[in-house]
mmCIF file of C-alpha atoms in Angstrom:
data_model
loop_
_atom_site.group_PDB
_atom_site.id
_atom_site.type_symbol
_atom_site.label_atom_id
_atom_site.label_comp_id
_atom_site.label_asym_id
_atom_site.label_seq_id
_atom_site.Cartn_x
_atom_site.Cartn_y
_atom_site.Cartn_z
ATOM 1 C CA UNK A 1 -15.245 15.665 -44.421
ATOM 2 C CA UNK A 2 -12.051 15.274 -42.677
ATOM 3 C CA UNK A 3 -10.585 11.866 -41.983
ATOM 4 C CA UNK A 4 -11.465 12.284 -38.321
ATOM 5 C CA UNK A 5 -14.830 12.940 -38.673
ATOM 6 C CA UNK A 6 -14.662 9.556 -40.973
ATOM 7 C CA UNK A 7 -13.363 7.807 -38.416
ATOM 8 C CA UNK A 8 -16.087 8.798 -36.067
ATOM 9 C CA UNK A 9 -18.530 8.132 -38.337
ATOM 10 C CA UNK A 10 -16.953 4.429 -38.583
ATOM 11 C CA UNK A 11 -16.491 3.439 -35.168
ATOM 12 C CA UNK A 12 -18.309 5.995 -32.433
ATOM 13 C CA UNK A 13 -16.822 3.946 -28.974
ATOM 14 C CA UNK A 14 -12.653 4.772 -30.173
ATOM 15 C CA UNK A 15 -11.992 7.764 -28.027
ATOM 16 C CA UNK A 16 -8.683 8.471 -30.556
ATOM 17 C CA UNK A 17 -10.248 10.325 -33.219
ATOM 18 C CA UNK A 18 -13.207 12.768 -31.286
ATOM 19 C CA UNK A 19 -10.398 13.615 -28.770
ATOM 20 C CA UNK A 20 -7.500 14.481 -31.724
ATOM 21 C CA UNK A 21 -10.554 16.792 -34.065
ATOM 22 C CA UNK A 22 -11.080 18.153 -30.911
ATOM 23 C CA UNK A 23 -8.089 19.799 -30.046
ATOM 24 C CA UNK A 24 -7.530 20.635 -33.494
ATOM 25 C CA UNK A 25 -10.540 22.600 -33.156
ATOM 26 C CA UNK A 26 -9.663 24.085 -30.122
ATOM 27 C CA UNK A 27 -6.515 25.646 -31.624
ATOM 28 C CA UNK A 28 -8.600 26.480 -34.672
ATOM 29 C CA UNK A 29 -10.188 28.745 -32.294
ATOM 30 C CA UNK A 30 -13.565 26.741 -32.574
ATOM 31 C CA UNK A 31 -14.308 26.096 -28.571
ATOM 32 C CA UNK A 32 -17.939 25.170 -28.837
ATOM 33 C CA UNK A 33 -16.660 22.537 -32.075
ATOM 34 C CA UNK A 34 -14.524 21.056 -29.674
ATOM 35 C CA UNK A 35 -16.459 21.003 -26.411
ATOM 36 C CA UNK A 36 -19.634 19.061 -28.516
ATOM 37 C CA UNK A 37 -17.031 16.654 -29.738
ATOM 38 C CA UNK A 38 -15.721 16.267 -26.077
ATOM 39 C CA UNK A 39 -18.722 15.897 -24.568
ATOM 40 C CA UNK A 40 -19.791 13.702 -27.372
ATOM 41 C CA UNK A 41 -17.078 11.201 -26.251
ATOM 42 C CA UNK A 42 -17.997 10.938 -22.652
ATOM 43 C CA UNK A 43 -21.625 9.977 -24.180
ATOM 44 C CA UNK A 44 -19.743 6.908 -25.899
ATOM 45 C CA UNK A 45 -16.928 6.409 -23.339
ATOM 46 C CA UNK A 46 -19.105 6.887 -20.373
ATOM 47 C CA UNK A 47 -16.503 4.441 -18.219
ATOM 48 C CA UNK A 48 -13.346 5.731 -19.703
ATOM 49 C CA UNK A 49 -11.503 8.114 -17.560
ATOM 50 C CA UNK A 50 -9.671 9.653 -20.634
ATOM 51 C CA UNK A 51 -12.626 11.014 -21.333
ATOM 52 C CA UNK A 52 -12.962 12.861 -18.567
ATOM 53 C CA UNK A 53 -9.418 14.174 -18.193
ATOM 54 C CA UNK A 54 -9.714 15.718 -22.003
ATOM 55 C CA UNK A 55 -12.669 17.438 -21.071
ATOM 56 C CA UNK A 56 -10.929 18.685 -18.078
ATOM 57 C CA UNK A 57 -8.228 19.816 -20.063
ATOM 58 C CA UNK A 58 -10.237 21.998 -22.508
ATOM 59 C CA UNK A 59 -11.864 23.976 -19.275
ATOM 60 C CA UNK A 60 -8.081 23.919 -17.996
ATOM 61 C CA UNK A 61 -7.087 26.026 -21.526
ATOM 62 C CA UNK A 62 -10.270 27.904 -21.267
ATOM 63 C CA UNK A 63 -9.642 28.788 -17.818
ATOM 64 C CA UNK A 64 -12.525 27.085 -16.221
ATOM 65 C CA UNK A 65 -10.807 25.621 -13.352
ATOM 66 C CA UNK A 66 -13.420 24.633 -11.106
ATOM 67 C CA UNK A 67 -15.455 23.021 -14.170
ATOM 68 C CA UNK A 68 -11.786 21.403 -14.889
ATOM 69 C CA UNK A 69 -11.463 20.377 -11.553
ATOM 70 C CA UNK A 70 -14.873 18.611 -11.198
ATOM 71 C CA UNK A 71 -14.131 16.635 -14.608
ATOM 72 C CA UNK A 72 -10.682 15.701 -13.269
ATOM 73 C CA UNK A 73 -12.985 14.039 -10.347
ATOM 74 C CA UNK A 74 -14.731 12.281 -12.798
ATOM 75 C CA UNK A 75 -11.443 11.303 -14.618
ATOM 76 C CA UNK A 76 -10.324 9.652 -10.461
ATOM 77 C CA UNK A 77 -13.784 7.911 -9.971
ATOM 78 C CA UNK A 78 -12.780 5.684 -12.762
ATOM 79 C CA UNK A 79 -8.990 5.318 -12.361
ATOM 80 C CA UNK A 80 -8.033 6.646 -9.235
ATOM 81 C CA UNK A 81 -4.634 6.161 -9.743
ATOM 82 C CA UNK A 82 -4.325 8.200 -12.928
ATOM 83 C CA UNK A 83 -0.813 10.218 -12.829
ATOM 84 C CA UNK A 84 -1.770 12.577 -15.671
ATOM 85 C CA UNK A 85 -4.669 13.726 -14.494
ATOM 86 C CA UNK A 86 -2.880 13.800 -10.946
ATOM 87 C CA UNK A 87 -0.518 16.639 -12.938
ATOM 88 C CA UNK A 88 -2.704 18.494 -14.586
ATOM 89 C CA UNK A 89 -5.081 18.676 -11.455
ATOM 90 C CA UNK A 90 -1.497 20.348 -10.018
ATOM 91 C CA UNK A 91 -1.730 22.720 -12.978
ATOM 92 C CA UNK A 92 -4.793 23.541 -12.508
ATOM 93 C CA UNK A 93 -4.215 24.173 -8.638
ATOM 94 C CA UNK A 94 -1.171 26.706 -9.959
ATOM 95 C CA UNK A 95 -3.384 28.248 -11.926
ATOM 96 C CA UNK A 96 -5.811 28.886 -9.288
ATOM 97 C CA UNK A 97 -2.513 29.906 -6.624
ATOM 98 C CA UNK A 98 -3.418 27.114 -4.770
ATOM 99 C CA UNK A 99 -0.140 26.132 -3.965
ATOM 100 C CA UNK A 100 0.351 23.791 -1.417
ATOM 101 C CA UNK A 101 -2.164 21.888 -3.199
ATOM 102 C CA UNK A 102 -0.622 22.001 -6.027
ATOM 103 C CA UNK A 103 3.047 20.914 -4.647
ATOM 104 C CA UNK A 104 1.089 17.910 -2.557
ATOM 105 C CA UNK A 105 -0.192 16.438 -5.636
ATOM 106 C CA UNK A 106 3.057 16.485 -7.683
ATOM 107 C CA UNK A 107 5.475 15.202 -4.361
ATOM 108 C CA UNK A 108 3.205 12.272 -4.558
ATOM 109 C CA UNK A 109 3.347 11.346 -8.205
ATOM 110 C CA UNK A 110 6.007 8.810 -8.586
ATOM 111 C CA UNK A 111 9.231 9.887 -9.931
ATOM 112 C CA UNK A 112 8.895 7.683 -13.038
ATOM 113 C CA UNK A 113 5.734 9.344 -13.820
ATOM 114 C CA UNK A 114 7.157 12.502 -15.412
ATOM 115 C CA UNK A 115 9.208 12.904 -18.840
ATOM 116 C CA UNK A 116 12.700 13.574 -18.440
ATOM 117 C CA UNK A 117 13.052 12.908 -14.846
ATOM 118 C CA UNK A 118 10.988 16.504 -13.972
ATOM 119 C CA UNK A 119 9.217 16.446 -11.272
ATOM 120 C CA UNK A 120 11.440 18.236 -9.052
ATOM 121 C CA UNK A 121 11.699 20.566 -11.427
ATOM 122 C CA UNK A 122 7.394 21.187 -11.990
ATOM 123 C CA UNK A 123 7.593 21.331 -7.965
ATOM 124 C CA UNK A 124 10.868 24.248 -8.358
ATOM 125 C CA UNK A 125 8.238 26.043 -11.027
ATOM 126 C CA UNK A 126 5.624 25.808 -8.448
ATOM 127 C CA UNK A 127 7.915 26.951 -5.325
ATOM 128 C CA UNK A 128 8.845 30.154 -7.610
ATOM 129 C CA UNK A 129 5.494 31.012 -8.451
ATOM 130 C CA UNK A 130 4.546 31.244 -4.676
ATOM 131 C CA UNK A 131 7.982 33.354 -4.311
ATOM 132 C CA UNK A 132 9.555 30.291 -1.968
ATOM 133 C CA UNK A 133 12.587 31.111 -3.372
ATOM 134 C CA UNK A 134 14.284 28.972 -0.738
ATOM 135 C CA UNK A 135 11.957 25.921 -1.591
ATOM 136 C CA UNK A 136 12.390 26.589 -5.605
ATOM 137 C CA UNK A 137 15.967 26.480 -5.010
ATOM 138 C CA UNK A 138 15.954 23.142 -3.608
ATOM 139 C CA UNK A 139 13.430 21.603 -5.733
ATOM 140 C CA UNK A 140 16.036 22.817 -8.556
ATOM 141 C CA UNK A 141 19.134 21.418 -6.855
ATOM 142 C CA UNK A 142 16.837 17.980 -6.472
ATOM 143 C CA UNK A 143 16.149 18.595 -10.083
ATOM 144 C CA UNK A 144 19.889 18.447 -11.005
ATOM 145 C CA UNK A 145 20.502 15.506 -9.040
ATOM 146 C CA UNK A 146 18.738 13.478 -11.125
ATOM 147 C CA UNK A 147 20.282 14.982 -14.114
ATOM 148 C CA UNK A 148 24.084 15.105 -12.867
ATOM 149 C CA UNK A 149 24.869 16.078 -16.554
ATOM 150 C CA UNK A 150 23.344 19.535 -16.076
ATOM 151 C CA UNK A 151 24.719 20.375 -13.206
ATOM 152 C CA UNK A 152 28.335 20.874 -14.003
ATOM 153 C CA UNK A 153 28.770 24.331 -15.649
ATOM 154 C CA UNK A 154 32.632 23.267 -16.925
ATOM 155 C CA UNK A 155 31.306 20.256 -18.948
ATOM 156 C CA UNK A 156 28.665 22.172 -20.615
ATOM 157 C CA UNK A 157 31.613 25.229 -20.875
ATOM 158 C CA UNK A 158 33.708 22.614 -22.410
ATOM 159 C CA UNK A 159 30.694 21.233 -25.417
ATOM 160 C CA UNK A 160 29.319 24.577 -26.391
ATOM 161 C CA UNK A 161 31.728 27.080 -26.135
ATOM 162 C CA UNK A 162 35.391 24.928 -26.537
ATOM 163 C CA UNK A 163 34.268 22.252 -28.793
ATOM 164 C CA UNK A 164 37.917 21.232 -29.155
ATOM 165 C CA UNK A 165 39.001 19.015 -26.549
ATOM 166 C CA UNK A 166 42.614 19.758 -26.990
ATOM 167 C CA UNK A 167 42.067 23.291 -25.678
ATOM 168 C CA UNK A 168 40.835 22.287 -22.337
#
């Protein structure tokens, strides 16, 4: 017995330990492990939107989008304002080529939202995908406004190929 199963054994309401076995299942390659375990946590987190949004996201990796889709409506009728699910709804879209959808989701997500400042940068990935080339470029360009740092090719010259500053 793992100590994940132990700690579902202890305490069946904490989402924390069904949700971690089950991914580790999932990579294990045991899908029906992991959607039982899933399922099993929206039986004892019926109110809790996470629970919703990690079943979404195993029919998202199985590539069950409209299953994923319908659980990620679940995940909004109890938080509507959930920005995670809000991207991985836009991933899902992508997936599916849907996407305008998928750009009008993540234009909407506040800034702040994403790690690392990325969001123009998801919306670039997105604009490529639908061969906008014009659109990715922009998103891109928006992308390295935020991170000024990235954007000037003589500084990162001068770190990674000069190290020395006395050569510059």
């Amino acid at each position: 017995m793992t100590l994940y199963e132990r700690a579902i054994i202890i305490d069946k309401s904490r989402a924390e330990a069904p949700v971690s076995l089950a991914y580790l299942q999932l990579a294990n390659g045991n899908s029906n492990y992991a959607f039982n375990l899933l399922n099993n946590n929206i039986n004892n987190n019926p109110r809790m939107a996470e629970s919703y949004y990690h079943l979404a996201n195993y029919y998202y990796l199985n590539k069950n989008y409209n299953n994923a889709l319908s659980e990620i409506s679940n995940a909004f009728y109890y938080y509507t304002n959930y920005n995670e699910a809000k991207i991985l709804q836009a991933s899902i879209f992508l997936s599916m080529k849907r996407y305008n959808e998928s750009i009008g989701i993540l234009e909407y997500i506040p800034d702040s939202e994403f790690k690392n400042n990325s969001k123009y940068y998801y919306i670039g990935n997105v604009y490529e995908e639908a061969k906008n080339y014009p659109n990715a470029k922009n998103s891109y360009i928006n992308y390295l406004r935020v991170k000024p740092h990235l954007s000037v090719p003589g500084g990162v010259y001068q770190h990674t190929v000069c190290p020395d500053p006395r050569l510059h």
